[in-house]
């Protein structure tokens, strides 16, 4: 907890919006972070949420817009503090990273940031100071971006320990996705929150540009997941029982990355393909050369495993993740 008062100090029950100023941009405008605060009638924890850490991941922020509108503050205990666009520079460029010339440009790698760093680090410092240090629980909500990715999991930090790790896993499970992944979150907002004793995790679910049906499906799951976490935190009445989930760590994570750029013909394009047990050697897709129309490469499952990351058909760059499975032999089911 920071000793300085949070921006929302004194806010009564209801919804409030403000902007957190970060720095002046070269076009003369102020770079500012949007902050939505929803304060409940009852007392309770402060739940910090950021979305659009990567600028092309729109699913969570549009889902949260609906959640904010639907919440009944009379039944809410505590407060939501939401930064709806954590990296406006990346969002303005329709990309993952900040388009700046020097230093690290992935907001997902620079926490706790620095007010004397590059613009990306300044953004991280503003989120650290104004949100994370005043939160009792925290999530950094990701989805697939412009690459047509499909995901359905919650990640928590492998580096957390003791009580904060136990509590982070508990909240990640409450979110209700079929996969829970103990991941390397070094440099992320969630990892920094953990170092301050604040439980945190990163949902990684759904995607952008997935068509109306899948967008509806994932937006519904995102809102449901957030409500479940709020219930687990005591902000809403009720109890939460996580579904049966597959838990896997870094050693079980097997990524399938094409060696060639081209058009990925994906054989696993549906949300319910995630979670399927794939036999080692099964063909997941192929890379077609857009110039010669030749098949450059076939992508196959490296082992028996559960598909937890997939892509729509579309262009992929060499070396990017096309599919990923959790190795069956080393993953565990949690009841
Ligand atoms: Zn992301």
mmCIF file of C-alpha atoms and ligand atoms in Angstrom:
data_model
loop_
_atom_site.group_PDB
_atom_site.id
_atom_site.type_symbol
_atom_site.label_atom_id
_atom_site.label_comp_id
_atom_site.label_asym_id
_atom_site.label_seq_id
_atom_site.Cartn_x
_atom_site.Cartn_y
_atom_site.Cartn_z
ATOM 1 C CA UNK A 1 0.000 0.000 0.000
ATOM 2 C CA UNK A 2 1.242 3.460 -0.895
ATOM 3 C CA UNK A 3 1.103 6.224 1.707
ATOM 4 C CA UNK A 4 -0.208 8.762 -0.851
ATOM 5 C CA UNK A 5 -3.991 8.902 -1.167
ATOM 6 C CA UNK A 6 -5.518 7.182 -4.195
ATOM 7 C CA UNK A 7 -7.145 9.348 -6.867
ATOM 8 C CA UNK A 8 -10.564 7.975 -5.900
ATOM 9 C CA UNK A 9 -10.269 8.972 -2.207
ATOM 10 C CA UNK A 10 -13.593 10.404 -1.087
ATOM 11 C CA UNK A 11 -15.578 8.997 -4.050
ATOM 12 C CA UNK A 12 -19.084 7.976 -2.957
ATOM 13 C CA UNK A 13 -21.170 5.104 -4.339
ATOM 14 C CA UNK A 14 -21.419 5.301 -8.118
ATOM 15 C CA UNK A 15 -19.335 5.542 -11.283
ATOM 16 C CA UNK A 16 -16.544 8.029 -11.867
ATOM 17 C CA UNK A 17 -14.187 8.626 -14.781
ATOM 18 C CA UNK A 18 -10.949 10.580 -14.918
ATOM 19 C CA UNK A 19 -7.647 10.601 -16.800
ATOM 20 C CA UNK A 20 -4.192 10.117 -15.331
ATOM 21 C CA UNK A 21 -1.711 12.418 -17.062
ATOM 22 C CA UNK A 22 1.593 10.795 -18.033
ATOM 23 C CA UNK A 23 3.577 13.059 -20.380
ATOM 24 C CA UNK A 24 3.409 15.380 -23.391
ATOM 25 C CA UNK A 25 3.560 13.683 -26.781
ATOM 26 C CA UNK A 26 5.351 14.980 -29.844
ATOM 27 C CA UNK A 27 2.046 16.019 -31.408
ATOM 28 C CA UNK A 28 1.560 18.354 -28.459
ATOM 29 C CA UNK A 29 -1.280 16.406 -26.847
ATOM 30 C CA UNK A 30 -1.181 14.972 -23.337
ATOM 31 C CA UNK A 31 -0.656 11.229 -23.047
ATOM 32 C CA UNK A 32 -3.176 10.207 -20.394
ATOM 33 C CA UNK A 33 -4.538 6.922 -19.041
ATOM 34 C CA UNK A 34 -8.305 6.459 -18.707
ATOM 35 C CA UNK A 35 -9.419 5.486 -15.197
ATOM 36 C CA UNK A 36 -12.915 4.145 -14.489
ATOM 37 C CA UNK A 37 -13.865 3.795 -10.842
ATOM 38 C CA UNK A 38 -16.976 1.975 -9.642
ATOM 39 C CA UNK A 39 -17.596 2.399 -5.924
ATOM 40 C CA UNK A 40 -20.023 0.109 -4.130
ATOM 41 C CA UNK A 41 -22.369 0.988 -1.292
ATOM 42 C CA UNK A 42 -20.723 -1.460 1.082
ATOM 43 C CA UNK A 43 -17.112 -1.445 2.213
ATOM 44 C CA UNK A 44 -14.752 -4.016 0.723
ATOM 45 C CA UNK A 45 -11.515 -4.470 -1.194
ATOM 46 C CA UNK A 46 -10.165 -2.418 -4.084
ATOM 47 C CA UNK A 47 -9.863 -4.560 -7.209
ATOM 48 C CA UNK A 48 -7.486 -3.077 -9.798
ATOM 49 C CA UNK A 49 -7.918 -4.104 -13.443
ATOM 50 C CA UNK A 50 -5.977 -3.023 -16.518
ATOM 51 C CA UNK A 51 -6.757 -3.934 -20.125
ATOM 52 C CA UNK A 52 -5.077 -3.188 -23.467
ATOM 53 C CA UNK A 53 -1.559 -3.620 -22.102
ATOM 54 C CA UNK A 54 -1.071 -4.846 -25.659
ATOM 55 C CA UNK A 55 -2.742 -2.313 -27.927
ATOM 56 C CA UNK A 56 -4.581 -4.747 -30.220
ATOM 57 C CA UNK A 57 -6.333 -6.814 -27.524
ATOM 58 C CA UNK A 58 -9.812 -5.285 -27.444
ATOM 59 C CA UNK A 59 -11.968 -8.122 -26.124
ATOM 60 C CA UNK A 60 -11.458 -7.458 -22.385
ATOM 61 C CA UNK A 61 -11.975 -3.721 -22.513
ATOM 62 C CA UNK A 62 -15.200 -3.946 -24.502
ATOM 63 C CA UNK A 63 -16.483 -6.681 -22.158
ATOM 64 C CA UNK A 64 -15.668 -4.526 -19.130
ATOM 65 C CA UNK A 65 -17.611 -1.625 -20.615
ATOM 66 C CA UNK A 66 -20.676 -3.875 -20.396
ATOM 67 C CA UNK A 67 -19.791 -5.055 -16.878
ATOM 68 C CA UNK A 68 -19.517 -1.470 -15.603
ATOM 69 C CA UNK A 69 -22.922 -0.611 -17.084
ATOM 70 C CA UNK A 70 -24.571 -3.729 -15.623
ATOM 71 C CA UNK A 71 -23.147 -3.625 -12.071
ATOM 72 C CA UNK A 72 -25.600 -2.720 -9.333
ATOM 73 C CA UNK A 73 -23.538 -0.555 -6.965
ATOM 74 C CA UNK A 74 -26.086 -1.104 -4.179
ATOM 75 C CA UNK A 75 -24.972 -4.759 -4.123
ATOM 76 C CA UNK A 76 -21.278 -4.052 -4.587
ATOM 77 C CA UNK A 77 -18.846 -4.062 -1.671
ATOM 78 C CA UNK A 78 -15.586 -2.226 -2.263
ATOM 79 C CA UNK A 79 -14.383 -0.703 -5.476
ATOM 80 C CA UNK A 80 -13.256 -1.450 -9.026
ATOM 81 C CA UNK A 81 -10.415 0.710 -10.382
ATOM 82 C CA UNK A 82 -10.072 0.026 -14.109
ATOM 83 C CA UNK A 83 -7.608 1.373 -16.656
ATOM 84 C CA UNK A 84 -9.444 0.581 -19.888
ATOM 85 C CA UNK A 85 -6.497 1.345 -22.202
ATOM 86 C CA UNK A 86 -3.207 0.731 -20.407
ATOM 87 C CA UNK A 87 -1.086 1.494 -23.462
ATOM 88 C CA UNK A 88 -2.746 4.233 -25.561
ATOM 89 C CA UNK A 89 0.398 4.570 -27.712
ATOM 90 C CA UNK A 90 0.171 0.936 -28.851
ATOM 91 C CA UNK A 91 -3.608 1.138 -29.241
ATOM 92 C CA UNK A 92 -3.343 4.237 -31.449
ATOM 93 C CA UNK A 93 -0.938 2.307 -33.691
ATOM 94 C CA UNK A 94 -3.262 -0.801 -33.801
ATOM 95 C CA UNK A 95 -0.309 -2.841 -32.538
ATOM 96 C CA UNK A 96 1.004 -4.758 -29.540
ATOM 97 C CA UNK A 97 3.885 -2.460 -28.611
ATOM 98 C CA UNK A 98 4.503 1.271 -28.206
ATOM 99 C CA UNK A 99 5.830 2.811 -31.421
ATOM 100 C CA UNK A 100 8.721 4.680 -29.814
ATOM 101 C CA UNK A 101 12.329 4.759 -30.854
ATOM 102 C CA UNK A 102 14.325 3.817 -27.773
ATOM 103 C CA UNK A 103 14.243 1.285 -24.977
ATOM 104 C CA UNK A 104 11.764 -1.450 -24.239
ATOM 105 C CA UNK A 105 8.425 -0.898 -25.933
ATOM 106 C CA UNK A 106 6.384 -3.798 -24.518
ATOM 107 C CA UNK A 107 4.401 -2.528 -21.524
ATOM 108 C CA UNK A 108 4.194 -6.176 -20.434
ATOM 109 C CA UNK A 109 7.946 -6.218 -19.652
ATOM 110 C CA UNK A 110 8.770 -2.933 -17.914
ATOM 111 C CA UNK A 111 7.096 -2.953 -14.483
ATOM 112 C CA UNK A 112 7.327 -1.239 -12.059
ATOM 113 C CA UNK A 113 8.374 1.314 -14.693
ATOM 114 C CA UNK A 114 10.084 4.639 -14.141
ATOM 115 C CA UNK A 115 8.971 8.285 -14.379
ATOM 116 C CA UNK A 116 12.439 8.986 -15.860
ATOM 117 C CA UNK A 117 12.348 6.151 -18.405
ATOM 118 C CA UNK A 118 10.943 6.066 -21.940
ATOM 119 C CA UNK A 119 7.230 6.687 -22.510
ATOM 120 C CA UNK A 120 6.390 2.974 -22.027
ATOM 121 C CA UNK A 121 8.168 2.980 -18.651
ATOM 122 C CA UNK A 122 6.413 6.225 -17.694
ATOM 123 C CA UNK A 123 3.047 4.575 -18.394
ATOM 124 C CA UNK A 124 4.035 1.591 -16.217
ATOM 125 C CA UNK A 125 5.104 3.926 -13.409
ATOM 126 C CA UNK A 126 1.762 5.779 -13.559
ATOM 127 C CA UNK A 127 -0.154 2.466 -13.316
ATOM 128 C CA UNK A 128 2.107 1.224 -10.510
ATOM 129 C CA UNK A 129 1.739 4.407 -8.472
ATOM 130 C CA UNK A 130 -1.954 5.092 -9.053
ATOM 131 C CA UNK A 131 -3.503 1.608 -9.316
ATOM 132 C CA UNK A 132 -1.320 -1.313 -8.229
ATOM 133 C CA UNK A 133 -0.076 0.257 -5.005
ATOM 134 C CA UNK A 134 -3.657 0.951 -3.911
ATOM 135 C CA UNK A 135 -5.140 -2.434 -4.873
ATOM 136 C CA UNK A 136 -5.996 -5.434 -2.686
ATOM 137 C CA UNK A 137 -6.180 -7.678 -5.765
ATOM 138 C CA UNK A 138 -5.096 -7.026 -9.334
ATOM 139 C CA UNK A 139 -5.465 -8.406 -12.847
ATOM 140 C CA UNK A 140 -3.879 -7.485 -16.168
ATOM 141 C CA UNK A 141 -6.431 -8.746 -18.680
ATOM 142 C CA UNK A 142 -5.143 -10.004 -22.077
ATOM 143 C CA UNK A 143 -6.724 -11.632 -25.105
ATOM 144 C CA UNK A 144 -5.652 -12.661 -28.562
ATOM 145 C CA UNK A 145 -4.880 -9.627 -30.731
ATOM 146 C CA UNK A 146 -4.892 -8.939 -34.434
ATOM 147 C CA UNK A 147 -3.230 -12.306 -35.171
ATOM 148 C CA UNK A 148 -6.451 -14.309 -34.760
ATOM 149 C CA UNK A 149 -5.345 -16.123 -31.614
ATOM 150 C CA UNK A 150 -7.633 -18.285 -29.477
ATOM 151 C CA UNK A 151 -6.907 -18.693 -25.774
ATOM 152 C CA UNK A 152 -8.786 -19.722 -22.630
ATOM 153 C CA UNK A 153 -6.600 -19.587 -19.567
ATOM 154 C CA UNK A 154 -5.488 -17.639 -16.493
ATOM 155 C CA UNK A 155 -1.756 -17.182 -15.832
ATOM 156 C CA UNK A 156 -0.189 -16.585 -12.441
ATOM 157 C CA UNK A 157 3.443 -15.981 -11.590
ATOM 158 C CA UNK A 158 5.791 -18.897 -11.008
ATOM 159 C CA UNK A 159 7.995 -16.509 -9.027
ATOM 160 C CA UNK A 160 5.439 -15.581 -6.382
ATOM 161 C CA UNK A 161 5.735 -17.477 -3.153
ATOM 162 C CA UNK A 162 3.902 -18.422 -0.011
ATOM 163 C CA UNK A 163 0.555 -16.827 0.739
ATOM 164 C CA UNK A 164 0.519 -14.450 -2.244
ATOM 165 C CA UNK A 165 1.044 -17.381 -4.626
ATOM 166 C CA UNK A 166 -1.672 -19.437 -2.971
ATOM 167 C CA UNK A 167 -4.087 -16.503 -3.155
ATOM 168 C CA UNK A 168 -3.144 -15.676 -6.787
ATOM 169 C CA UNK A 169 -3.834 -19.268 -7.825
ATOM 170 C CA UNK A 170 -7.134 -19.210 -5.945
ATOM 171 C CA UNK A 171 -8.276 -16.089 -7.843
ATOM 172 C CA UNK A 172 -6.952 -17.413 -11.170
ATOM 173 C CA UNK A 173 -9.004 -20.567 -10.588
ATOM 174 C CA UNK A 174 -12.093 -18.577 -9.609
ATOM 175 C CA UNK A 175 -11.967 -16.846 -13.015
ATOM 176 C CA UNK A 176 -13.166 -20.186 -14.379
ATOM 177 C CA UNK A 177 -11.159 -20.809 -17.577
ATOM 178 C CA UNK A 178 -10.366 -24.451 -18.500
ATOM 179 C CA UNK A 179 -6.586 -23.851 -18.122
ATOM 180 C CA UNK A 180 -4.534 -22.390 -15.263
ATOM 181 C CA UNK A 181 -0.908 -21.735 -16.143
ATOM 182 C CA UNK A 182 1.982 -21.130 -13.762
ATOM 183 C CA UNK A 183 3.963 -18.855 -16.072
ATOM 184 C CA UNK A 184 7.036 -16.625 -16.137
ATOM 185 C CA UNK A 185 5.533 -13.178 -15.557
ATOM 186 C CA UNK A 186 8.819 -11.314 -14.949
ATOM 187 C CA UNK A 187 8.468 -7.610 -15.711
ATOM 188 C CA UNK A 188 4.659 -7.696 -15.774
ATOM 189 C CA UNK A 189 2.235 -5.669 -13.692
ATOM 190 C CA UNK A 190 0.994 -8.875 -12.007
ATOM 191 C CA UNK A 191 4.507 -9.835 -10.944
ATOM 192 C CA UNK A 192 5.098 -6.379 -9.477
ATOM 193 C CA UNK A 193 1.790 -6.607 -7.581
ATOM 194 C CA UNK A 194 2.937 -9.940 -6.124
ATOM 195 C CA UNK A 195 6.185 -8.376 -4.860
ATOM 196 C CA UNK A 196 3.989 -5.987 -2.817
ATOM 197 C CA UNK A 197 1.985 -8.893 -1.377
ATOM 198 C CA UNK A 198 -1.006 -8.270 -3.678
ATOM 199 C CA UNK A 199 -2.549 -11.377 -5.278
ATOM 200 C CA UNK A 200 -2.665 -11.048 -9.055
ATOM 201 C CA UNK A 201 -3.123 -12.979 -12.269
ATOM 202 C CA UNK A 202 -3.489 -12.428 -16.023
ATOM 203 C CA UNK A 203 -6.509 -13.766 -17.867
ATOM 204 C CA UNK A 204 -5.516 -14.719 -21.428
ATOM 205 C CA UNK A 205 -8.752 -15.478 -23.207
ATOM 206 C CA UNK A 206 -10.659 -14.945 -26.414
ATOM 207 C CA UNK A 207 -9.351 -12.715 -29.158
ATOM 208 C CA UNK A 208 -10.000 -9.805 -31.474
ATOM 209 C CA UNK A 209 -11.723 -10.004 -34.869
ATOM 210 C CA UNK A 210 -13.115 -13.496 -34.195
ATOM 211 C CA UNK A 211 -16.528 -12.826 -35.697
ATOM 212 C CA UNK A 212 -19.801 -12.020 -33.919
ATOM 213 C CA UNK A 213 -20.579 -15.428 -32.386
ATOM 214 C CA UNK A 214 -17.177 -16.063 -30.842
ATOM 215 C CA UNK A 215 -16.860 -12.458 -29.714
ATOM 216 C CA UNK A 216 -20.209 -12.769 -27.910
ATOM 217 C CA UNK A 217 -19.158 -16.070 -26.372
ATOM 218 C CA UNK A 218 -15.838 -14.762 -25.052
ATOM 219 C CA UNK A 219 -17.222 -11.404 -23.912
ATOM 220 C CA UNK A 220 -19.820 -13.309 -21.883
ATOM 221 C CA UNK A 221 -17.107 -15.528 -20.379
ATOM 222 C CA UNK A 222 -14.968 -12.482 -19.556
ATOM 223 C CA UNK A 223 -17.783 -10.778 -17.648
ATOM 224 C CA UNK A 224 -18.739 -14.017 -15.921
ATOM 225 C CA UNK A 225 -15.096 -14.589 -14.933
ATOM 226 C CA UNK A 226 -14.752 -11.095 -13.481
ATOM 227 C CA UNK A 227 -17.961 -11.524 -11.490
ATOM 228 C CA UNK A 228 -16.646 -14.836 -10.152
ATOM 229 C CA UNK A 229 -13.383 -13.201 -9.043
ATOM 230 C CA UNK A 230 -15.330 -10.356 -7.418
ATOM 231 C CA UNK A 231 -17.403 -12.966 -5.581
ATOM 232 C CA UNK A 232 -14.232 -14.753 -4.419
ATOM 233 C CA UNK A 233 -12.977 -11.383 -3.132
ATOM 234 C CA UNK A 234 -16.201 -10.823 -1.170
ATOM 235 C CA UNK A 235 -17.280 -7.878 -3.362
ATOM 236 C CA UNK A 236 -20.450 -9.646 -4.519
ATOM 237 C CA UNK A 237 -22.628 -12.064 -2.555
ATOM 238 C CA UNK A 238 -22.362 -15.769 -3.252
ATOM 239 C CA UNK A 239 -19.789 -18.522 -3.411
ATOM 240 C CA UNK A 240 -17.533 -19.674 -6.234
ATOM 241 C CA UNK A 241 -16.607 -23.217 -7.108
ATOM 242 C CA UNK A 242 -13.974 -23.423 -9.847
ATOM 243 C CA UNK A 243 -14.645 -25.956 -12.616
ATOM 244 C CA UNK A 244 -12.322 -28.900 -13.234
ATOM 245 C CA UNK A 245 -9.197 -27.240 -14.684
ATOM 246 C CA UNK A 246 -5.924 -28.333 -16.206
ATOM 247 C CA UNK A 247 -2.948 -26.852 -14.356
ATOM 248 C CA UNK A 248 0.410 -26.706 -16.112
ATOM 249 C CA UNK A 249 3.772 -25.079 -15.501
ATOM 250 C CA UNK A 250 6.537 -23.842 -17.794
ATOM 251 C CA UNK A 251 8.031 -27.315 -18.268
ATOM 252 C CA UNK A 252 4.747 -28.635 -19.677
ATOM 253 C CA UNK A 253 4.334 -25.801 -22.166
ATOM 254 C CA UNK A 254 5.176 -26.913 -25.709
ATOM 255 C CA UNK A 255 4.947 -24.237 -28.391
ATOM 256 C CA UNK A 256 4.720 -24.944 -32.085
ATOM 257 C CA UNK A 257 6.417 -22.122 -33.998
ATOM 258 C CA UNK A 258 6.706 -22.221 -37.809
ATOM 259 C CA UNK A 259 10.186 -21.818 -39.248
ATOM 260 C CA UNK A 260 8.761 -20.035 -42.296
ATOM 261 C CA UNK A 261 6.467 -17.046 -42.683
ATOM 262 C CA UNK A 262 3.352 -17.599 -44.754
ATOM 263 C CA UNK A 263 -0.340 -18.300 -44.630
ATOM 264 C CA UNK A 264 -1.292 -20.640 -41.799
ATOM 265 C CA UNK A 265 -4.002 -23.120 -42.735
ATOM 266 C CA UNK A 266 -5.233 -23.963 -39.245
ATOM 267 C CA UNK A 267 -7.079 -27.199 -38.475
ATOM 268 C CA UNK A 268 -8.114 -25.939 -35.020
ATOM 269 C CA UNK A 269 -10.109 -22.741 -35.368
ATOM 270 C CA UNK A 270 -13.004 -23.229 -32.972
ATOM 271 C CA UNK A 271 -13.220 -22.156 -29.307
ATOM 272 C CA UNK A 272 -14.146 -25.707 -28.281
ATOM 273 C CA UNK A 273 -10.953 -27.037 -29.895
ATOM 274 C CA UNK A 274 -9.140 -25.577 -26.886
ATOM 275 C CA UNK A 275 -8.866 -28.195 -24.171
ATOM 276 C CA UNK A 276 -8.858 -31.107 -26.615
ATOM 277 C CA UNK A 277 -6.351 -33.879 -25.993
ATOM 278 C CA UNK A 278 -4.164 -33.978 -29.108
ATOM 279 C CA UNK A 279 -2.071 -37.022 -29.909
ATOM 280 C CA UNK A 280 1.606 -36.444 -30.583
ATOM 281 C CA UNK A 281 2.253 -36.293 -34.361
ATOM 282 C CA UNK A 282 -1.239 -35.069 -35.274
ATOM 283 C CA UNK A 283 -1.169 -32.361 -37.944
ATOM 284 C CA UNK A 284 -2.280 -29.011 -36.515
ATOM 285 C CA UNK A 285 -1.918 -26.990 -39.688
ATOM 286 C CA UNK A 286 0.398 -26.055 -42.511
ATOM 287 C CA UNK A 287 2.232 -23.000 -43.794
ATOM 288 C CA UNK A 288 1.545 -22.048 -47.400
ATOM 289 C CA UNK A 289 3.839 -19.717 -49.341
ATOM 290 C CA UNK A 290 1.697 -16.818 -50.570
ATOM 291 C CA UNK A 291 4.032 -16.342 -53.531
ATOM 292 C CA UNK A 292 4.618 -19.843 -54.932
ATOM 293 C CA UNK A 293 1.494 -21.466 -53.318
ATOM 294 C CA UNK A 294 3.719 -24.329 -52.133
ATOM 295 C CA UNK A 295 3.296 -25.902 -48.704
ATOM 296 C CA UNK A 296 6.453 -24.807 -46.895
ATOM 297 C CA UNK A 297 5.960 -26.743 -43.708
ATOM 298 C CA UNK A 298 3.542 -28.945 -41.769
ATOM 299 C CA UNK A 299 2.963 -28.192 -38.114
ATOM 300 C CA UNK A 300 2.427 -31.219 -35.869
ATOM 301 C CA UNK A 301 1.874 -31.790 -32.162
ATOM 302 C CA UNK A 302 5.232 -32.557 -30.475
ATOM 303 C CA UNK A 303 3.694 -34.842 -27.810
ATOM 304 C CA UNK A 304 0.367 -35.943 -26.394
ATOM 305 C CA UNK A 305 -1.041 -32.769 -24.911
ATOM 306 C CA UNK A 306 -4.001 -30.486 -24.372
ATOM 307 C CA UNK A 307 -4.361 -27.732 -26.954
ATOM 308 C CA UNK A 308 -4.395 -24.411 -25.027
ATOM 309 C CA UNK A 309 -3.422 -21.942 -27.764
ATOM 310 C CA UNK A 310 -4.526 -21.935 -31.378
ATOM 311 C CA UNK A 311 -4.965 -19.600 -34.317
ATOM 312 C CA UNK A 312 -7.401 -18.873 -37.040
ATOM 313 C CA UNK A 313 -6.221 -19.304 -40.609
ATOM 314 C CA UNK A 314 -4.205 -16.226 -41.512
ATOM 315 C CA UNK A 315 -0.727 -14.890 -42.085
ATOM 316 C CA UNK A 316 1.962 -15.710 -39.518
ATOM 317 C CA UNK A 317 5.561 -14.589 -39.234
ATOM 318 C CA UNK A 318 8.402 -17.102 -38.917
ATOM 319 C CA UNK A 319 9.063 -17.921 -35.270
ATOM 320 C CA UNK A 320 5.722 -16.738 -33.889
ATOM 321 C CA UNK A 321 3.628 -19.081 -31.804
ATOM 322 C CA UNK A 322 1.090 -20.842 -34.019
ATOM 323 C CA UNK A 323 -0.158 -23.488 -31.571
ATOM 324 C CA UNK A 324 0.705 -24.595 -28.048
ATOM 325 C CA UNK A 325 -0.110 -27.687 -26.028
ATOM 326 C CA UNK A 326 0.233 -28.546 -22.354
ATOM 327 C CA UNK A 327 2.083 -31.851 -22.229
ATOM 328 C CA UNK A 328 -0.356 -34.457 -20.935
ATOM 329 C CA UNK A 329 2.245 -36.425 -18.968
ATOM 330 C CA UNK A 330 3.296 -33.484 -16.778
ATOM 331 C CA UNK A 331 0.071 -31.433 -16.425
ATOM 332 C CA UNK A 332 -2.391 -31.973 -13.584
ATOM 333 C CA UNK A 333 -6.164 -31.840 -13.342
ATOM 334 C CA UNK A 334 -7.457 -29.749 -10.472
ATOM 335 C CA UNK A 335 -10.940 -30.571 -9.170
HETATM 336 ZN ZN1 LIG B 1 -1.392 -9.449 -24.385
#
